[in-house]
Short mmCIF file of C-alpha atoms in Angstrom, two decimals:
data_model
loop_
_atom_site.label_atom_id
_atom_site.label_comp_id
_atom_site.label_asym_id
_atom_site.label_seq_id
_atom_site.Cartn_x
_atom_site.Cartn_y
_atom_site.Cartn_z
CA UNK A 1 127.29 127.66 121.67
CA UNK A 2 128.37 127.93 118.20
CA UNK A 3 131.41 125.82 117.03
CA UNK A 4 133.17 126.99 114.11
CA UNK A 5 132.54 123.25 112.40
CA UNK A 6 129.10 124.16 112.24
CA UNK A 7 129.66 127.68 110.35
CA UNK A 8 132.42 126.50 107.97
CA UNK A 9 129.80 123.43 107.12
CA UNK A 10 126.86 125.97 106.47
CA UNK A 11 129.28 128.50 104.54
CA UNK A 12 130.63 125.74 102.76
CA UNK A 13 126.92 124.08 101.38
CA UNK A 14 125.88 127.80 101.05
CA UNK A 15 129.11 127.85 98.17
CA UNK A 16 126.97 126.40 95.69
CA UNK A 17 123.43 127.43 94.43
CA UNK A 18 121.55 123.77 95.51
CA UNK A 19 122.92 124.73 99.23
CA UNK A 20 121.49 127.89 98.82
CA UNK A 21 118.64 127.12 97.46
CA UNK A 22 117.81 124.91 100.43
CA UNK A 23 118.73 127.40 103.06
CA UNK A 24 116.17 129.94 100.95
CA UNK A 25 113.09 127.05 101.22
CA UNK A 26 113.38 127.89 105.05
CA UNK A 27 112.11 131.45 104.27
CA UNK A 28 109.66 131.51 101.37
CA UNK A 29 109.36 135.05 100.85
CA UNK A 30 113.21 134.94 99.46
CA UNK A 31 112.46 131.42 97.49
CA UNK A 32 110.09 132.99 95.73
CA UNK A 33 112.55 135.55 94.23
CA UNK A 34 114.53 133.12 92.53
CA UNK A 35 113.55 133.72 88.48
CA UNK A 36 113.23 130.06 87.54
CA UNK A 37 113.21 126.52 89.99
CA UNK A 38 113.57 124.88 86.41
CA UNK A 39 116.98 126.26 85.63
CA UNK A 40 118.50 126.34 89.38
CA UNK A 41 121.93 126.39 88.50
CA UNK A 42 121.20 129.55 86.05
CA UNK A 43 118.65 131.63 88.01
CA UNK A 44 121.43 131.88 91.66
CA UNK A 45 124.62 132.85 91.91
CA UNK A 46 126.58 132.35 94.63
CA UNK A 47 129.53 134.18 95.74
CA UNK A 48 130.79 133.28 99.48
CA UNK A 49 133.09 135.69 100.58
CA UNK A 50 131.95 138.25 98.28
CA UNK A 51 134.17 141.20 97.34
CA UNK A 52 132.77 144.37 95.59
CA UNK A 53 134.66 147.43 94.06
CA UNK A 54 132.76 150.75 95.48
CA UNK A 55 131.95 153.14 92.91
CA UNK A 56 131.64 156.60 95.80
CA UNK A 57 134.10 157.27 98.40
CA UNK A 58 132.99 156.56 102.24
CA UNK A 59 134.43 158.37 104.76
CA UNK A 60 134.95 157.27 108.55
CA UNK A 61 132.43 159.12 110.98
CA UNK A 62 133.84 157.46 113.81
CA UNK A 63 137.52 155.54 115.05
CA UNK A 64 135.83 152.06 114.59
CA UNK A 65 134.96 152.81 110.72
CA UNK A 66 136.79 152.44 107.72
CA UNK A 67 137.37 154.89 104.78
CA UNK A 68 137.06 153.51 101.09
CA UNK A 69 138.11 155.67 98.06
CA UNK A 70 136.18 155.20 95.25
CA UNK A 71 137.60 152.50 93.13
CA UNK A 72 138.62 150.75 96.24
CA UNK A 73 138.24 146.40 96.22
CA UNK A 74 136.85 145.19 99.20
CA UNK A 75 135.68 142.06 101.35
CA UNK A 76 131.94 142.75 102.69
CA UNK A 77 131.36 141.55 106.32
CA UNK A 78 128.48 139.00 105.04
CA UNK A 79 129.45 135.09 104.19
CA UNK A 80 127.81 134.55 101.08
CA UNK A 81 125.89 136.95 98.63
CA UNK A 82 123.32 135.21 96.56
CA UNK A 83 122.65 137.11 93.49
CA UNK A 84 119.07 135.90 91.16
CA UNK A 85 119.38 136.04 87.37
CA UNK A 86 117.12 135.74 84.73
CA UNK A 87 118.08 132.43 83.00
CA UNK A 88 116.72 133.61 79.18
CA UNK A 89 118.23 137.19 79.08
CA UNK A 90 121.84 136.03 80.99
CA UNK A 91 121.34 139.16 83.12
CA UNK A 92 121.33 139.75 86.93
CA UNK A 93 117.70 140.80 88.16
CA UNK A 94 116.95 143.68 91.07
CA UNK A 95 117.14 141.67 93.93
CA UNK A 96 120.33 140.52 96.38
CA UNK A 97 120.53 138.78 99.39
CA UNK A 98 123.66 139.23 101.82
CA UNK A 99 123.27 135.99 103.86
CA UNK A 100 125.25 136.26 107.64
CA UNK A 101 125.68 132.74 109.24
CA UNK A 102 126.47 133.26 113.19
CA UNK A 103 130.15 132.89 114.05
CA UNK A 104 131.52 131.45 117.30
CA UNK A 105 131.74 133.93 120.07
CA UNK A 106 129.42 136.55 117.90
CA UNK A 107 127.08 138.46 120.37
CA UNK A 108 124.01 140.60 119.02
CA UNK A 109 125.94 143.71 118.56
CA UNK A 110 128.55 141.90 116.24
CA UNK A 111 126.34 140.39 113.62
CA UNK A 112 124.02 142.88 113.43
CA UNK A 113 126.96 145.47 112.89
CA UNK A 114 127.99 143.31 110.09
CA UNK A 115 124.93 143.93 108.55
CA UNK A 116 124.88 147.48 108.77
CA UNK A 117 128.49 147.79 107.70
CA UNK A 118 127.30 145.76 104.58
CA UNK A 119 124.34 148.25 103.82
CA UNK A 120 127.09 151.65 104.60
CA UNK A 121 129.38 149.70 101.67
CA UNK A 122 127.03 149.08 99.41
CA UNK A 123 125.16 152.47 99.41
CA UNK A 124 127.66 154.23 97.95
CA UNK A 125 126.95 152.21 94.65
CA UNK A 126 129.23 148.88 94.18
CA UNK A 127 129.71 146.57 91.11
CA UNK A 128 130.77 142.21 91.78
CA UNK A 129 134.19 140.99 91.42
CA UNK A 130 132.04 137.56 89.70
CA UNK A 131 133.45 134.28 90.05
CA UNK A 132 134.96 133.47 86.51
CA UNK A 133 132.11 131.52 85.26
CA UNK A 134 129.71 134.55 85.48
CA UNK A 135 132.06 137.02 84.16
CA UNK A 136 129.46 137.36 81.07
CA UNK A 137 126.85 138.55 83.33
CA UNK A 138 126.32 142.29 84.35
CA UNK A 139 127.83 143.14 87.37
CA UNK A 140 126.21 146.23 88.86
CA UNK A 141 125.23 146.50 92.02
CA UNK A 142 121.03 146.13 92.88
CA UNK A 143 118.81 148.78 94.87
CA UNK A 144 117.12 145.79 96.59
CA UNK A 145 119.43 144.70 99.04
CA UNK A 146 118.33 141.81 102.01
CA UNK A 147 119.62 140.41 104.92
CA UNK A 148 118.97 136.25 106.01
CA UNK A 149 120.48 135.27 109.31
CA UNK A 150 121.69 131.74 109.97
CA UNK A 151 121.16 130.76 113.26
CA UNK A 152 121.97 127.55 115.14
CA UNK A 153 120.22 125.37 117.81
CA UNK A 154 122.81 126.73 120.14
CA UNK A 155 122.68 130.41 119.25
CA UNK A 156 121.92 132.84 122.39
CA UNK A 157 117.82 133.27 122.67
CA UNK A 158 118.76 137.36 122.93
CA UNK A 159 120.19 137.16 119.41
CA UNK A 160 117.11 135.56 118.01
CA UNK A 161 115.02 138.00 120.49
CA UNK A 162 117.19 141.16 118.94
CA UNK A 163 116.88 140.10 114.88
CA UNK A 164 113.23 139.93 115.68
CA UNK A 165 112.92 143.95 117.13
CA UNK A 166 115.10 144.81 114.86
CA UNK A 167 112.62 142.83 111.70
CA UNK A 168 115.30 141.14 110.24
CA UNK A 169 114.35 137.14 108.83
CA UNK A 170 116.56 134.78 110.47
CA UNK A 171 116.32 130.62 110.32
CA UNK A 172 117.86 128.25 112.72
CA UNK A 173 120.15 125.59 110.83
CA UNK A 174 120.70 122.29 112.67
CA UNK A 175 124.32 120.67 111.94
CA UNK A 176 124.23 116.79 112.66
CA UNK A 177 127.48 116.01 113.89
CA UNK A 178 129.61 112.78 113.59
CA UNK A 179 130.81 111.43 116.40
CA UNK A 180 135.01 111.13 116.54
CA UNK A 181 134.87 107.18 115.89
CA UNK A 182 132.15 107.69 113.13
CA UNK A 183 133.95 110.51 110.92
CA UNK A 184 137.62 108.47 111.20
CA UNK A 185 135.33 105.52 109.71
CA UNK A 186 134.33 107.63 106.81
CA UNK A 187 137.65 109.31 106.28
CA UNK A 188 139.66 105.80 106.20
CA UNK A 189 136.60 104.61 103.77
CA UNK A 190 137.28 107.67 101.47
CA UNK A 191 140.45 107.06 101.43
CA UNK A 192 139.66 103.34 100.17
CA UNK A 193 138.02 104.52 97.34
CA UNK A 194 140.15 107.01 96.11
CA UNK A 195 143.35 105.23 96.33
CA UNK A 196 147.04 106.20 97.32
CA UNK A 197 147.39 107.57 93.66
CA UNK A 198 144.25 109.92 93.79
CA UNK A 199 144.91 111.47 96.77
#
């Protein structure tokens, strides 16, 4: 079973671009998108959370949907968006990827749904709220929009068996844990280091 330690770690590495960079080396056809391995840290962006303004209204079909007016700020149901740009021009190139990292007591039906919500939001045409250090960079939304599933060791085997009829890449991501005695060691040692003052 998933433990929510193991997705805040993954959403938390997947916060900056090395950490996803090394989630994208477990499925080359995405690595190979990214504009330059030379420049890492100017060729991904990475915006965990991500929020989007909509540019076209979307109406609810059914009780379980949400409207948007056009205009409207909102939180998409992925975990982290990683956005490739071309370090030379400073501008965002055609391709995203909307990365969804299994949550505890998530079933099939849930995180798929999450990434079909995603794709209804974004079809409407969407530009990024960018973190403040990419403000510069153009902030339209792409026509090249993918999905990457994080599994875990202890996902369900009908979740992996559904993303695979349904053709969507996943990879399985294995947490080492500490155990209780080992992670009080290395919070005591912090500690140490820092000093009273620091903290």
């Amino acid at each position: 079973m998933t433990k929510q330690a193991h997705y805040e770690e993954v959403l938390a590495d997947c916060s900056d671009h090395m950490g996803a960079i090394a989630l994208l080396k477990q499925y080359r056809p995405y690595l190979e998108m990214i504009p330059s391995m030379r420049r890492p840290n100017e060729s991904v962006i990475t915006i965990p959370l991500p929020v989007i303004r909509s540019r076209g209204s979307v109406s609810a079909k059914t009780s379980g949907e949400s409207s948007i007016a056009s205009g409207e700020v909102l939180r998409l149901p992925c975990d982290v968006a990683i956005l490739m740009c071309d370090p030379e021009w400073k501008i965002k190139t055609g391709v995203e990827i909307f990365v969804f990292i299994h949550r505890p007591h998530e079933d099939f039906s849930d995180l798929l749904s999450r990434w079909r919500q995603t794709q209804v939001w974004l079809a409407k045409g969407y530009e990024w709220l960018m973190p403040s250090r990419h403000q510069h960079i153009l902030s339209e939304g792409a026509e090249d929009t993918r999905p990457l599933f994080v599994l875990f060791p202890g996902t369900p085997e009908r979740i992996r068996r559904g993303l695979r009829g349904a053709y969507l890449p996943f990879i399985t991501q294995t947490i080492y844990e500490l155990d209780d005695e080992q992670e009080n060691s290395l919070d005591h040692h912090s500690s140490e280091i820092l000093g009273v003052d620091d903290l």
